[in-house]
Short mmCIF file of C-alpha atoms and ligand atoms in Angstrom, two decimals:
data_model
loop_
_atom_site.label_atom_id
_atom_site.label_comp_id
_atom_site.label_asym_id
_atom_site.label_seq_id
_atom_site.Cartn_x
_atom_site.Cartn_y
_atom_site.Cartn_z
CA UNK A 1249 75.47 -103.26 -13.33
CA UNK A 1250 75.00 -107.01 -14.11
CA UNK A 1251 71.52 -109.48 -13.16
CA UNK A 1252 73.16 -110.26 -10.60
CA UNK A 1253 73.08 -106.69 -8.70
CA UNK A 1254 70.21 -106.08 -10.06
CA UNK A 1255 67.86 -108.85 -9.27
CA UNK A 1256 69.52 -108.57 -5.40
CA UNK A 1257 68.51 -105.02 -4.99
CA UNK A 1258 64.78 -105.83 -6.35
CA UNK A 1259 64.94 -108.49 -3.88
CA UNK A 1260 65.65 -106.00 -0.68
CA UNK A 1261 62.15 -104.73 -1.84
CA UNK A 1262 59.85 -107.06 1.00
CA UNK A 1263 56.65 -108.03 -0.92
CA UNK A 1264 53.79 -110.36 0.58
CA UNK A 1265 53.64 -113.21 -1.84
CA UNK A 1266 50.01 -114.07 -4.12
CA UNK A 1267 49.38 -116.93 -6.65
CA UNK A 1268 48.02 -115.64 -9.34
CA UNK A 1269 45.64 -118.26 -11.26
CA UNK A 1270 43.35 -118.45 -14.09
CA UNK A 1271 40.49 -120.96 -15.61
CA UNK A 1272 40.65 -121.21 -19.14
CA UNK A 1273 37.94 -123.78 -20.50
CA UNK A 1274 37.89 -125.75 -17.36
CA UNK A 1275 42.00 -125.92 -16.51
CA UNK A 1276 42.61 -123.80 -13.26
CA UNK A 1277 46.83 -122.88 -13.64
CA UNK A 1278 48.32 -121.24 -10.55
CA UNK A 1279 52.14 -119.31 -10.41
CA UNK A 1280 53.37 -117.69 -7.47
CA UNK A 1281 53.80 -114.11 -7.89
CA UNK A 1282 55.17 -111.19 -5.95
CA UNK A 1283 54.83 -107.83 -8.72
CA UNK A 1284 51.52 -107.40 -7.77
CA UNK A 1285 50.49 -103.61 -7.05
CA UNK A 1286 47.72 -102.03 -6.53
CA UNK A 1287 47.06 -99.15 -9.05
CA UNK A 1288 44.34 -96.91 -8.98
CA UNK A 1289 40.55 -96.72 -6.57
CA UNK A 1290 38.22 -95.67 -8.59
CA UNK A 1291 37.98 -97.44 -10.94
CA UNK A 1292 39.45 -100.38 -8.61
CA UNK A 1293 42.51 -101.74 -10.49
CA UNK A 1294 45.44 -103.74 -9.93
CA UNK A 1295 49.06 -104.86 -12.03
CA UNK A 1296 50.46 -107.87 -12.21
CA UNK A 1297 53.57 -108.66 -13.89
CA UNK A 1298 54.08 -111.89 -15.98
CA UNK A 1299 57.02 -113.57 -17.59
CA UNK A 1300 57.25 -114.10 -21.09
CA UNK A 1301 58.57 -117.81 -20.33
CA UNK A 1302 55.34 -118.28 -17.56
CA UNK A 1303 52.74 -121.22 -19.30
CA UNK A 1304 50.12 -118.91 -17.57
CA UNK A 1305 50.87 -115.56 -19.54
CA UNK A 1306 48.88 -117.26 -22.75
CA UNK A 1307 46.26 -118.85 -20.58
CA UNK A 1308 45.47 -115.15 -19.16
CA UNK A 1309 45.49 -113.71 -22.25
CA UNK A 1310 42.82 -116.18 -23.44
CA UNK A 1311 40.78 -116.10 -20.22
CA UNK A 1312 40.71 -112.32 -19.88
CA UNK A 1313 40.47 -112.62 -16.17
CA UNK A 1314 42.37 -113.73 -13.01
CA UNK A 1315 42.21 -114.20 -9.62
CA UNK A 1316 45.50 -112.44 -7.23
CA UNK A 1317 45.69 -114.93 -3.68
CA UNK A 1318 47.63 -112.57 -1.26
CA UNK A 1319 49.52 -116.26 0.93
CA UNK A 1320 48.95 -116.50 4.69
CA UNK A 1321 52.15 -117.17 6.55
CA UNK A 1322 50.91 -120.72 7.08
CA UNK A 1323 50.60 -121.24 3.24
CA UNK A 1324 54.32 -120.94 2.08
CA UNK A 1325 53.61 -124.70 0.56
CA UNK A 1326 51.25 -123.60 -2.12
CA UNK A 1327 53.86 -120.48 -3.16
CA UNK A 1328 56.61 -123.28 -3.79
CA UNK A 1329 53.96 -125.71 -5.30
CA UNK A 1330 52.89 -122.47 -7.77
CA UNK A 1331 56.63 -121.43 -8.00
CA UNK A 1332 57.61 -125.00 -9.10
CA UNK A 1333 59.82 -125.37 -6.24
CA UNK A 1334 58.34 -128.68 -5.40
CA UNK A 1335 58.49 -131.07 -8.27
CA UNK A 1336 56.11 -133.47 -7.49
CA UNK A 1337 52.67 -132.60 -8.84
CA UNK A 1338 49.98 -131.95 -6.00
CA UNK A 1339 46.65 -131.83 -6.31
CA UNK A 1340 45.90 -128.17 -5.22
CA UNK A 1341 41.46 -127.48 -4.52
CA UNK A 1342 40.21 -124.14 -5.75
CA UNK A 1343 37.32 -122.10 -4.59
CA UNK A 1344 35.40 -119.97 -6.94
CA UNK A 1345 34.82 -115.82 -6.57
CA UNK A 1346 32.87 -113.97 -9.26
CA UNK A 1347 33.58 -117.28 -11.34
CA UNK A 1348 37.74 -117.02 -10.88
CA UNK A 1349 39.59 -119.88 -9.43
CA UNK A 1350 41.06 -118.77 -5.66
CA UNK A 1351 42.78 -120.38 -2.89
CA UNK A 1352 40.86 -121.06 0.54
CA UNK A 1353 43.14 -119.60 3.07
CA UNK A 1354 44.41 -116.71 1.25
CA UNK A 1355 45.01 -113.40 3.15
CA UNK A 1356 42.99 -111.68 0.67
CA UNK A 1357 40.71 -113.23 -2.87
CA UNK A 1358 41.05 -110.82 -5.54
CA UNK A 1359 38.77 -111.46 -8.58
CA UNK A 1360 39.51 -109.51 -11.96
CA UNK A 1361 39.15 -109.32 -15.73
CA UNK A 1362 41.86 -107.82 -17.85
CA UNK A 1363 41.30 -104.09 -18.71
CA UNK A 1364 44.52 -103.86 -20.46
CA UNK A 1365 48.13 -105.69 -20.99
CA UNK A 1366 51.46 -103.63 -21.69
CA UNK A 1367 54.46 -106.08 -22.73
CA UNK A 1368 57.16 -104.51 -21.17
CA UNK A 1369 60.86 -105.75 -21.47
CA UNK A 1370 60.74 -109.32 -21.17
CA UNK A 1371 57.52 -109.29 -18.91
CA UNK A 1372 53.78 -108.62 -19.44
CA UNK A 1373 51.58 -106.10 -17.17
CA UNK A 1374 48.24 -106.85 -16.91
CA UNK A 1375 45.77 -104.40 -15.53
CA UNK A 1376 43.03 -106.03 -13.85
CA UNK A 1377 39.73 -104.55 -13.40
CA UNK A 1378 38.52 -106.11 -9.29
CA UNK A 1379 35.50 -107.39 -9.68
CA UNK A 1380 35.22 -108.45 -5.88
CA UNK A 1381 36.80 -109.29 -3.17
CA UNK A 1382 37.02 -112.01 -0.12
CA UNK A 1383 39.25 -111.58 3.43
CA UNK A 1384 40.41 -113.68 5.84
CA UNK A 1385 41.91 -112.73 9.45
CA UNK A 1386 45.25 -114.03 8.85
CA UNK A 1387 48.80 -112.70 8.78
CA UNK A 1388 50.68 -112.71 5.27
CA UNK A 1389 53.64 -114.56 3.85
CA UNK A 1390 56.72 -112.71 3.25
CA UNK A 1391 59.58 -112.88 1.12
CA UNK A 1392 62.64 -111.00 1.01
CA UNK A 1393 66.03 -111.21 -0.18
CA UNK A 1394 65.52 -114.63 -1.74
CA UNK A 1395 63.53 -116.12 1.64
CA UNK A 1396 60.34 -116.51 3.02
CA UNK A 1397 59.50 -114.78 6.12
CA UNK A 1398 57.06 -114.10 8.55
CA UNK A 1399 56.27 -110.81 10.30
CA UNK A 1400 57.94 -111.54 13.64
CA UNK A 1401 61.36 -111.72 13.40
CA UNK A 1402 61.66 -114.90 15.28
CA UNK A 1403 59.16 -117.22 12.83
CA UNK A 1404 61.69 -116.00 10.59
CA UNK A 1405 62.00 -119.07 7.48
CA UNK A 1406 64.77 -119.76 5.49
CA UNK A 1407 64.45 -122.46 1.79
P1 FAD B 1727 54.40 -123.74 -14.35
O1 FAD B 1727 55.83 -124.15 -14.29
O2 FAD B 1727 53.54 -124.17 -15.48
O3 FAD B 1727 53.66 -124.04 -12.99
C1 FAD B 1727 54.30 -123.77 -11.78
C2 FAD B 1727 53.96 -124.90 -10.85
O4 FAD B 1727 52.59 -124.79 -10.48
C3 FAD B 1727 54.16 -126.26 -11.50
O5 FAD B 1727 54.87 -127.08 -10.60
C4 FAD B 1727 52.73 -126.74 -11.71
O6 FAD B 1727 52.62 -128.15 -11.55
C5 FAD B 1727 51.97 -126.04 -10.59
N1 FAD B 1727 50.56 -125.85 -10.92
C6 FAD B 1727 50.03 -124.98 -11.81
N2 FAD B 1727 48.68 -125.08 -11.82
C7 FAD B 1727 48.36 -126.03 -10.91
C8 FAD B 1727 47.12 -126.59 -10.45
N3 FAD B 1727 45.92 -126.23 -10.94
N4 FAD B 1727 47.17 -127.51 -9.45
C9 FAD B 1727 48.35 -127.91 -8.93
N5 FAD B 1727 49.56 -127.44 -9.32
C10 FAD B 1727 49.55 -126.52 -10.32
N6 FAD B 1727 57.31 -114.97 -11.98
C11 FAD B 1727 56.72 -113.95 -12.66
O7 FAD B 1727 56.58 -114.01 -13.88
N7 FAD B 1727 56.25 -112.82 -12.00
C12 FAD B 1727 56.39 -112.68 -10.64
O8 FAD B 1727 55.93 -111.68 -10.07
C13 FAD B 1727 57.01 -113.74 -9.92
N8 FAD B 1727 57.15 -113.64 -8.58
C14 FAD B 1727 57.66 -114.68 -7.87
C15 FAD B 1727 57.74 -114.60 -6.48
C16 FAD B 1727 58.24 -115.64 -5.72
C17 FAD B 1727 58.30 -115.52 -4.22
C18 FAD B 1727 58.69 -116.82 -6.38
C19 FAD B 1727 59.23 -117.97 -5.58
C20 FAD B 1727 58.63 -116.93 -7.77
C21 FAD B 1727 58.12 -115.87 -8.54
N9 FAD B 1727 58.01 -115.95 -9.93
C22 FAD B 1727 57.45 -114.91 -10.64
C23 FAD B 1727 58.47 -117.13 -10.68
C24 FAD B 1727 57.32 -118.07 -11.06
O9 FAD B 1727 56.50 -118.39 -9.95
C25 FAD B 1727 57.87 -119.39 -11.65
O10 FAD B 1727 58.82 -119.08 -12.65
C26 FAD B 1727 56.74 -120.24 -12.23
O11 FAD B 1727 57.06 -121.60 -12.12
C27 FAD B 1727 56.50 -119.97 -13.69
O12 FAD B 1727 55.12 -120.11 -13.96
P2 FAD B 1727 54.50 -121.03 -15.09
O13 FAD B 1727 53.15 -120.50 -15.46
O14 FAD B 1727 55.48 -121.29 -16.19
O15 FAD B 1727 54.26 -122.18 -14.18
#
């Protein structure tokens, strides 16, 4: 088994796509996720799962807390902007929830502070403890095999 094989079968895994940011003294920094899972109800936890090469993994260990922005399907701009698939710096406005930066727009607003991190292999799990929540009536952004998609088959949107 090489990266290669392995990194396409994750892929055939279809995941909606979040940006997770996170405010630390003042400087909001986004990055487009998909290993986002939700993990237990009571108490309300999630996981995330950072890169050890991501600028944000020390900015969320420092802050303590994070925000998870589950994309609408009219939103697959701001995944590439977080993703670093467009180049060009944009200037991206954040709303606040419970104090965390989020995305207007967003299927879903999750606000959390780190109840525990796990380094794991070259990535970092954080554990986030929700501390609220905002919805919108929209549908998500998908991404599968390597593309974004939408939920119909025929918006279907290829990078
Ligand atoms: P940087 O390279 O520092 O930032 C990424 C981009 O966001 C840069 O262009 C930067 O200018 C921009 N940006 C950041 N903050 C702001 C701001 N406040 N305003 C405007 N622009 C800003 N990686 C993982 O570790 N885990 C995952 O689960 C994961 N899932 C992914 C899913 C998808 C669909 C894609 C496309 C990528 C995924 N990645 C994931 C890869 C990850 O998004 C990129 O490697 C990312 O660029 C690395 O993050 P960074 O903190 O180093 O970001």
């Amino acid at each position: 088994m090489d990266d290669r094989q392995f990194r396409t079968a994750m892929g055939k895994f279809a995941t909606g796509v979040t940006v997770i940011a996170t405010d630390l003294d003042g400087d909001v920094h986004g990055m487009t996720a998909n290993a986002f899972m939700s993990v237990s109800l009571s108490p309300k936890l999630v996981v995330v799962s950072i890169g050890e090469k991501a600028r944000i993994l020390e900015k969320i260990k420092q802050s303590k807390s994070f925000s998870v922005n589950i994309l609408a399907a009219d939103q697959q701009e701001l995944s590439m902007i977080f993703a670093g698939q467009i180049k060009e710096p944009r200037e991206v406005v954040f709303d606040r929830l419970d104090g965390k930066p989020v995305l207007a727009g967003a299927v879903a607003q999750i606000a959390c502070e780190v109840s525990a991190e796990h380094v794991e292999g070259d990535h970092t799990l954080f554990i986030g403890r929700v501390t609220d929540i905002h919805l919108e009536e929209a549908e998500p952004l998908i991404f599968y095999s390597g593309s974004y998609r939408a939920l119909a088959e025929e918006k279907t949107v290829t990078v």
